[in-house]
Amino acid sequence: MFGKSVRQAEPGLHFKLPLGIERAINVPVRKVFKEEFGFRTLRAGVRTQYDTRDYSDESLLLTGDLNIADVEWVVQYKIKDPKTFLFFVRNPRQTLRDLSESVMSRIIGDRTVTEVLTVGRIEIAAVVEEHLQELLDLYQTGLDVASVTLQDVNPPEQVKAAFNAVNEAKQEKERLINEAWRDYNQSVPKSKGLAAQKISEAQGYALKRVNEAQGDARSIQVDSFRVSKGERGYPSPTLSGSDARSFATGERELCH
């Protein structure tokens, strides 16, 4: 009424004052809106058509390692507070676009180009969604972020061929490393098994030699014991032949 918000009505039958005293504004709070960055969709469907114009001023972002990534993303949002949406910000849609570009640029700037182009896309989208919602609430836009999706992330067109070559080289490096580990895992257990077998054989041979040596030592001790007993006056073996004559001659010489 007279440029002021007087009430907010839920869906159903309602009345307003005539003659321009009151004006009703329908706000589609259940509708999901979409903002595209780095590209524009002309017609969605089975064969989606895109605008061929260049939107690189939105999508070319500087990474933390001073490389450039071409990032296309989509923000889906809803109107959660009609009054705030209508009266607190002059252009909520443009505000969302400006804030989204600012947040995305900052988050991309905190990460390497490898993270942005490969493993970090889901995490980046989640962080952007969180920070964007905080700013939208701070500026009282009345908007609620439903999702942030990184649609397409590539190196700039001018360096795409070189980047792909580097990426292929890294993949080849990983392949060779994996093959080397596979060969290592196949050969090392076999070598360890062969070494264990050789060690076991050597230990068995050593044990055999020790046992043989101990047996020989015991045999020598027994023989020595027998000889020592004979020298102390115990019966000695009978001598015959030339040995007996030599022994008798020796006795006679001793008697003289």
Tab-separated table of C-alpha atoms in Angstrom:
chain	number	residue	atom	x	y	z
A	1	MET	CA	0.000	0.000	0.000
A	2	PHE	CA	1.458	3.346	-1.129
A	3	GLY	CA	4.829	1.712	-1.848
A	4	LYS	CA	5.005	-0.235	1.386
A	5	SER	CA	4.632	-3.918	2.109
A	6	VAL	CA	1.611	-4.382	4.353
A	7	ARG	CA	1.123	-8.132	4.434
A	8	GLN	CA	2.187	-11.441	2.983
A	9	ALA	CA	-0.538	-13.887	1.953
A	10	GLU	CA	-0.313	-17.635	1.516
A	11	PRO	CA	-1.746	-19.306	-1.622
A	12	GLY	CA	-5.561	-19.139	-1.730
A	13	LEU	CA	-8.416	-16.613	-2.082
A	14	HIS	CA	-7.574	-13.071	-0.939
A	15	PHE	CA	-8.853	-9.518	-1.503
A	16	LYS	CA	-7.046	-6.198	-1.999
A	17	LEU	CA	-8.159	-2.600	-1.914
A	18	PRO	CA	-9.155	-1.281	-5.379
A	19	LEU	CA	-8.242	1.869	-7.324
A	20	GLY	CA	-4.513	1.321	-6.991
A	21	ILE	CA	-4.539	1.588	-3.241
A	22	GLU	CA	-3.096	-1.904	-2.980
A	23	ARG	CA	-1.146	-3.902	-5.503
A	24	ALA	CA	-0.569	-7.637	-5.332
A	25	ILE	CA	2.768	-9.054	-6.472
A	26	ASN	CA	2.957	-12.782	-7.038
A	27	VAL	CA	6.322	-14.222	-6.021
A	28	PRO	CA	7.081	-17.774	-7.291
A	29	VAL	CA	8.565	-19.145	-4.079
A	30	ARG	CA	8.374	-22.763	-5.257
A	31	LYS	CA	10.120	-22.224	-8.567
A	32	VAL	CA	13.784	-23.154	-8.967
A	33	PHE	CA	15.719	-20.527	-10.920
A	34	LYS	CA	19.025	-21.084	-12.684
A	35	GLU	CA	21.996	-18.866	-13.489
A	36	GLU	CA	24.671	-20.023	-15.932
A	37	PHE	CA	28.272	-18.808	-15.951
A	38	GLY	CA	30.653	-19.187	-18.889
A	39	PHE	CA	27.909	-20.387	-21.251
A	40	ARG	CA	24.226	-19.888	-22.027
A	41	THR	CA	21.597	-22.488	-22.880
A	42	LEU	CA	19.314	-21.471	-25.734
A	43	ARG	CA	17.044	-24.495	-25.639
A	44	ALA	CA	17.142	-27.435	-23.264
A	45	GLY	CA	16.041	-30.879	-24.328
A	46	VAL	CA	17.306	-34.118	-25.777
A	47	ARG	CA	19.617	-32.085	-28.002
A	48	THR	CA	20.413	-29.006	-25.972
A	49	GLN	CA	21.384	-25.908	-27.932
A	50	TYR	CA	23.934	-23.484	-26.510
A	51	ASP	CA	24.727	-19.890	-27.319
A	52	THR	CA	27.886	-19.728	-29.442
A	53	ARG	CA	28.967	-16.357	-28.094
A	54	ASP	CA	32.127	-16.100	-26.011
A	55	TYR	CA	31.602	-15.821	-22.255
A	56	SER	CA	35.228	-16.309	-21.274
A	57	ASP	CA	35.150	-13.091	-19.251
A	58	GLU	CA	33.070	-15.075	-16.739
A	59	SER	CA	34.780	-18.445	-16.952
A	60	LEU	CA	38.538	-17.763	-17.143
A	61	LEU	CA	39.791	-17.882	-13.557
A	62	LEU	CA	43.276	-17.761	-12.045
A	63	THR	CA	44.330	-20.735	-9.903
A	64	GLY	CA	46.551	-20.675	-6.836
A	65	ASP	CA	49.605	-21.861	-8.806
A	66	LEU	CA	49.158	-19.036	-11.329
A	67	ASN	CA	47.554	-21.082	-14.080
A	68	ILE	CA	44.274	-20.335	-15.830
A	69	ALA	CA	41.252	-22.632	-15.785
A	70	ASP	CA	38.163	-22.285	-17.957
A	71	VAL	CA	35.360	-22.968	-15.459
A	72	GLU	CA	31.687	-23.168	-16.427
A	73	TRP	CA	29.198	-23.543	-13.599
A	74	VAL	CA	25.502	-23.366	-12.749
A	75	VAL	CA	23.788	-21.938	-9.668
A	76	GLN	CA	20.239	-23.040	-8.889
A	77	TYR	CA	18.293	-21.043	-6.318
A	78	LYS	CA	14.854	-20.292	-4.898
A	79	ILE	CA	13.160	-17.293	-3.299
A	80	LYS	CA	12.847	-18.042	0.402
A	81	ASP	CA	11.674	-14.620	1.664
A	82	PRO	CA	9.399	-12.687	-0.745
A	83	LYS	CA	9.437	-9.451	1.263
A	84	THR	CA	13.227	-9.337	1.505
A	85	PHE	CA	13.537	-10.343	-2.143
A	86	LEU	CA	11.255	-7.507	-3.305
A	87	PHE	CA	12.283	-4.604	-1.082
A	88	PHE	CA	15.780	-4.998	0.366
A	89	VAL	CA	17.940	-5.364	-2.762
A	90	ARG	CA	17.365	-3.484	-6.000
A	91	ASN	CA	18.343	-6.387	-8.281
A	92	PRO	CA	18.648	-9.710	-6.413
A	93	ARG	CA	19.386	-11.712	-9.572
A	94	GLN	CA	22.347	-9.543	-10.589
A	95	THR	CA	23.536	-9.496	-7.001
A	96	LEU	CA	23.566	-13.296	-7.010
A	97	ARG	CA	25.558	-13.342	-10.248
A	98	ASP	CA	28.127	-10.860	-8.965
A	99	LEU	CA	28.543	-12.683	-5.666
A	100	SER	CA	28.783	-16.060	-7.392
A	101	GLU	CA	31.586	-14.887	-9.693
A	102	SER	CA	33.428	-13.343	-6.750
A	103	VAL	CA	33.179	-16.461	-4.579
A	104	MET	CA	34.114	-18.834	-7.403
A	105	SER	CA	37.157	-16.721	-8.297
A	106	ARG	CA	38.314	-16.722	-4.674
A	107	ILE	CA	37.847	-20.467	-4.157
A	108	ILE	CA	39.577	-21.346	-7.444
A	109	GLY	CA	42.427	-19.036	-6.440
A	110	ASP	CA	43.028	-21.139	-3.326
A	111	ARG	CA	43.642	-24.342	-5.310
A	112	THR	CA	46.058	-25.693	-7.889
A	113	VAL	CA	45.051	-26.144	-11.499
A	114	THR	CA	45.332	-29.925	-11.057
A	115	GLU	CA	42.779	-29.866	-8.228
A	116	VAL	CA	40.438	-27.660	-10.231
A	117	LEU	CA	40.598	-29.803	-13.367
A	118	THR	CA	40.473	-33.219	-11.691
A	119	VAL	CA	39.755	-34.329	-8.134
A	120	GLY	CA	38.623	-31.065	-6.540
A	121	ARG	CA	35.503	-30.246	-8.527
A	122	ILE	CA	32.894	-31.623	-6.107
A	123	GLU	CA	34.617	-30.093	-3.095
A	124	ILE	CA	34.916	-26.715	-4.854
A	125	ALA	CA	31.201	-26.694	-5.686
A	126	ALA	CA	30.287	-27.460	-2.060
A	127	VAL	CA	32.531	-24.695	-0.689
A	128	VAL	CA	31.224	-22.150	-3.209
A	129	GLU	CA	27.625	-23.029	-2.312
A	130	GLU	CA	28.299	-22.532	1.394
A	131	HIS	CA	30.107	-19.202	1.011
A	132	LEU	CA	27.636	-17.880	-1.550
A	133	GLN	CA	24.712	-18.560	0.773
A	134	GLU	CA	26.463	-16.712	3.602
A	135	LEU	CA	26.874	-13.615	1.412
A	136	LEU	CA	23.306	-13.759	0.091
A	137	ASP	CA	22.032	-13.805	3.675
A	138	LEU	CA	24.404	-11.002	4.647
A	139	TYR	CA	23.102	-8.795	1.823
A	140	GLN	CA	19.481	-9.739	2.634
A	141	THR	CA	18.600	-10.904	-0.865
A	142	GLY	CA	15.888	-13.340	0.240
A	143	LEU	CA	17.451	-16.062	-1.941
A	144	ASP	CA	18.299	-19.640	-1.031
A	145	VAL	CA	20.980	-21.536	-2.991
A	146	ALA	CA	19.708	-24.964	-4.020
A	147	SER	CA	22.917	-26.175	-5.679
A	148	VAL	CA	26.178	-25.171	-7.331
A	149	THR	CA	27.447	-27.433	-10.115
A	150	LEU	CA	30.709	-27.183	-12.024
A	151	GLN	CA	29.400	-27.911	-15.496
A	152	ASP	CA	32.673	-28.075	-17.401
A	153	VAL	CA	36.263	-27.385	-16.362
A	154	ASN	CA	39.073	-27.241	-18.923
A	155	PRO	CA	42.344	-25.506	-19.586
A	156	PRO	CA	41.995	-22.458	-21.860
A	157	GLU	CA	41.560	-23.282	-25.540
A	158	GLN	CA	44.956	-21.790	-26.407
A	159	VAL	CA	46.857	-24.249	-24.188
A	160	LYS	CA	44.476	-27.213	-24.219
A	161	ALA	CA	46.665	-29.279	-26.583
A	162	ALA	CA	49.775	-28.730	-24.453
A	163	PHE	CA	47.869	-29.503	-21.269
A	164	ASN	CA	46.494	-32.714	-22.753
A	165	ALA	CA	50.011	-33.748	-23.770
A	166	VAL	CA	51.264	-33.173	-20.223
A	167	ASN	CA	48.301	-35.071	-18.811
A	168	GLU	CA	48.944	-38.009	-21.149
A	169	ALA	CA	52.598	-38.032	-20.105
A	170	LYS	CA	51.568	-38.162	-16.440
A	171	GLN	CA	49.194	-41.022	-17.164
A	172	GLU	CA	51.968	-42.890	-19.000
A	173	LYS	CA	54.250	-42.312	-16.032
A	174	GLU	CA	51.637	-43.728	-13.658
A	175	ARG	CA	51.150	-46.724	-15.957
A	176	LEU	CA	54.871	-47.505	-15.999
A	177	ILE	CA	55.092	-47.146	-12.227
A	178	ASN	CA	52.164	-49.513	-11.769
A	179	GLU	CA	53.733	-52.048	-14.131
A	180	ALA	CA	57.036	-51.818	-12.249
A	181	TRP	CA	55.280	-52.437	-8.937
A	182	ARG	CA	53.418	-55.365	-10.470
A	183	ASP	CA	56.670	-56.941	-11.678
A	184	TYR	CA	58.249	-56.254	-8.300
A	185	ASN	CA	55.382	-57.908	-6.441
A	186	GLN	CA	55.611	-60.920	-8.724
A	187	SER	CA	59.400	-61.397	-8.628
A	188	VAL	CA	60.265	-60.483	-5.049
A	189	PRO	CA	58.128	-63.176	-3.334
A	190	LYS	CA	59.591	-65.745	-5.731
A	191	SER	CA	63.136	-64.591	-4.956
A	192	LYS	CA	62.403	-64.592	-1.235
A	193	GLY	CA	61.069	-68.152	-1.481
A	194	LEU	CA	64.170	-69.303	-3.361
A	195	ALA	CA	66.422	-67.588	-0.834
A	196	ALA	CA	64.547	-69.210	2.047
A	197	GLN	CA	64.978	-72.605	0.374
A	198	LYS	CA	68.726	-72.053	-0.050
A	199	ILE	CA	69.047	-70.952	3.568
A	200	SER	CA	67.130	-74.009	4.747
A	201	GLU	CA	69.338	-76.299	2.660
A	202	ALA	CA	72.481	-74.631	4.004
A	203	GLN	CA	71.255	-74.936	7.577
A	204	GLY	CA	70.454	-78.622	7.028
A	205	TYR	CA	73.878	-79.255	5.547
A	206	ALA	CA	75.567	-77.397	8.400
A	207	LEU	CA	73.611	-79.408	10.972
A	208	LYS	CA	74.623	-82.635	9.227
A	209	ARG	CA	78.290	-81.682	9.264
A	210	VAL	CA	78.112	-80.696	12.934
A	211	ASN	CA	76.538	-84.032	13.827
A	212	GLU	CA	79.188	-85.907	11.837
A	213	ALA	CA	81.962	-83.943	13.518
A	214	GLN	CA	80.504	-84.588	16.950
A	215	GLY	CA	80.278	-88.326	16.138
A	216	ASP	CA	83.928	-88.407	15.038
A	217	ALA	CA	84.955	-86.577	18.200
A	218	ARG	CA	83.163	-89.081	20.411
A	219	SER	CA	84.851	-91.985	18.528
A	220	ILE	CA	88.288	-90.455	19.058
A	221	GLN	CA	87.601	-89.989	22.757
A	222	VAL	CA	86.644	-93.660	23.137
A	223	ASP	CA	89.819	-94.844	21.361
A	224	SER	CA	91.969	-92.555	23.482
A	225	PHE	CA	90.316	-93.871	26.603
A	226	ARG	CA	91.107	-97.466	25.599
A	227	VAL	CA	94.775	-96.686	24.906
A	228	SER	CA	95.221	-94.904	28.208
A	229	LYS	CA	93.818	-97.902	30.073
A	230	GLY	CA	96.386	-100.217	28.405
A	231	GLU	CA	99.344	-98.015	29.497
A	232	ARG	CA	98.251	-98.244	33.144
A	233	GLY	CA	98.812	-102.081	33.406
A	234	TYR	CA	95.595	-103.391	32.089
A	235	PRO	CA	95.791	-106.432	29.811
A	236	SER	CA	97.168	-105.481	26.466
A	237	PRO	CA	96.771	-107.213	23.163
A	238	THR	CA	98.966	-110.380	22.592
A	239	LEU	CA	102.039	-109.801	20.434
A	240	SER	CA	103.215	-112.406	17.971
A	241	GLY	CA	105.972	-112.952	15.444
A	242	SER	CA	108.664	-110.354	15.037
A	243	ASP	CA	106.837	-107.982	17.377
A	244	ALA	CA	107.088	-110.601	20.191
A	245	ARG	CA	110.800	-111.226	19.602
A	246	SER	CA	111.539	-107.531	19.578
A	247	PHE	CA	109.650	-107.107	22.800
A	248	ALA	CA	111.611	-110.027	24.475
A	249	THR	CA	114.989	-108.654	23.339
A	250	GLY	CA	114.105	-105.311	24.753
A	251	GLU	CA	113.293	-106.892	28.134
A	252	ARG	CA	116.683	-108.680	28.305
A	253	GLU	CA	118.555	-105.520	27.575
A	254	LEU	CA	116.692	-103.786	30.321
A	255	CYS	CA	117.585	-106.586	32.783
A	256	HIS	CA	121.314	-106.152	32.257
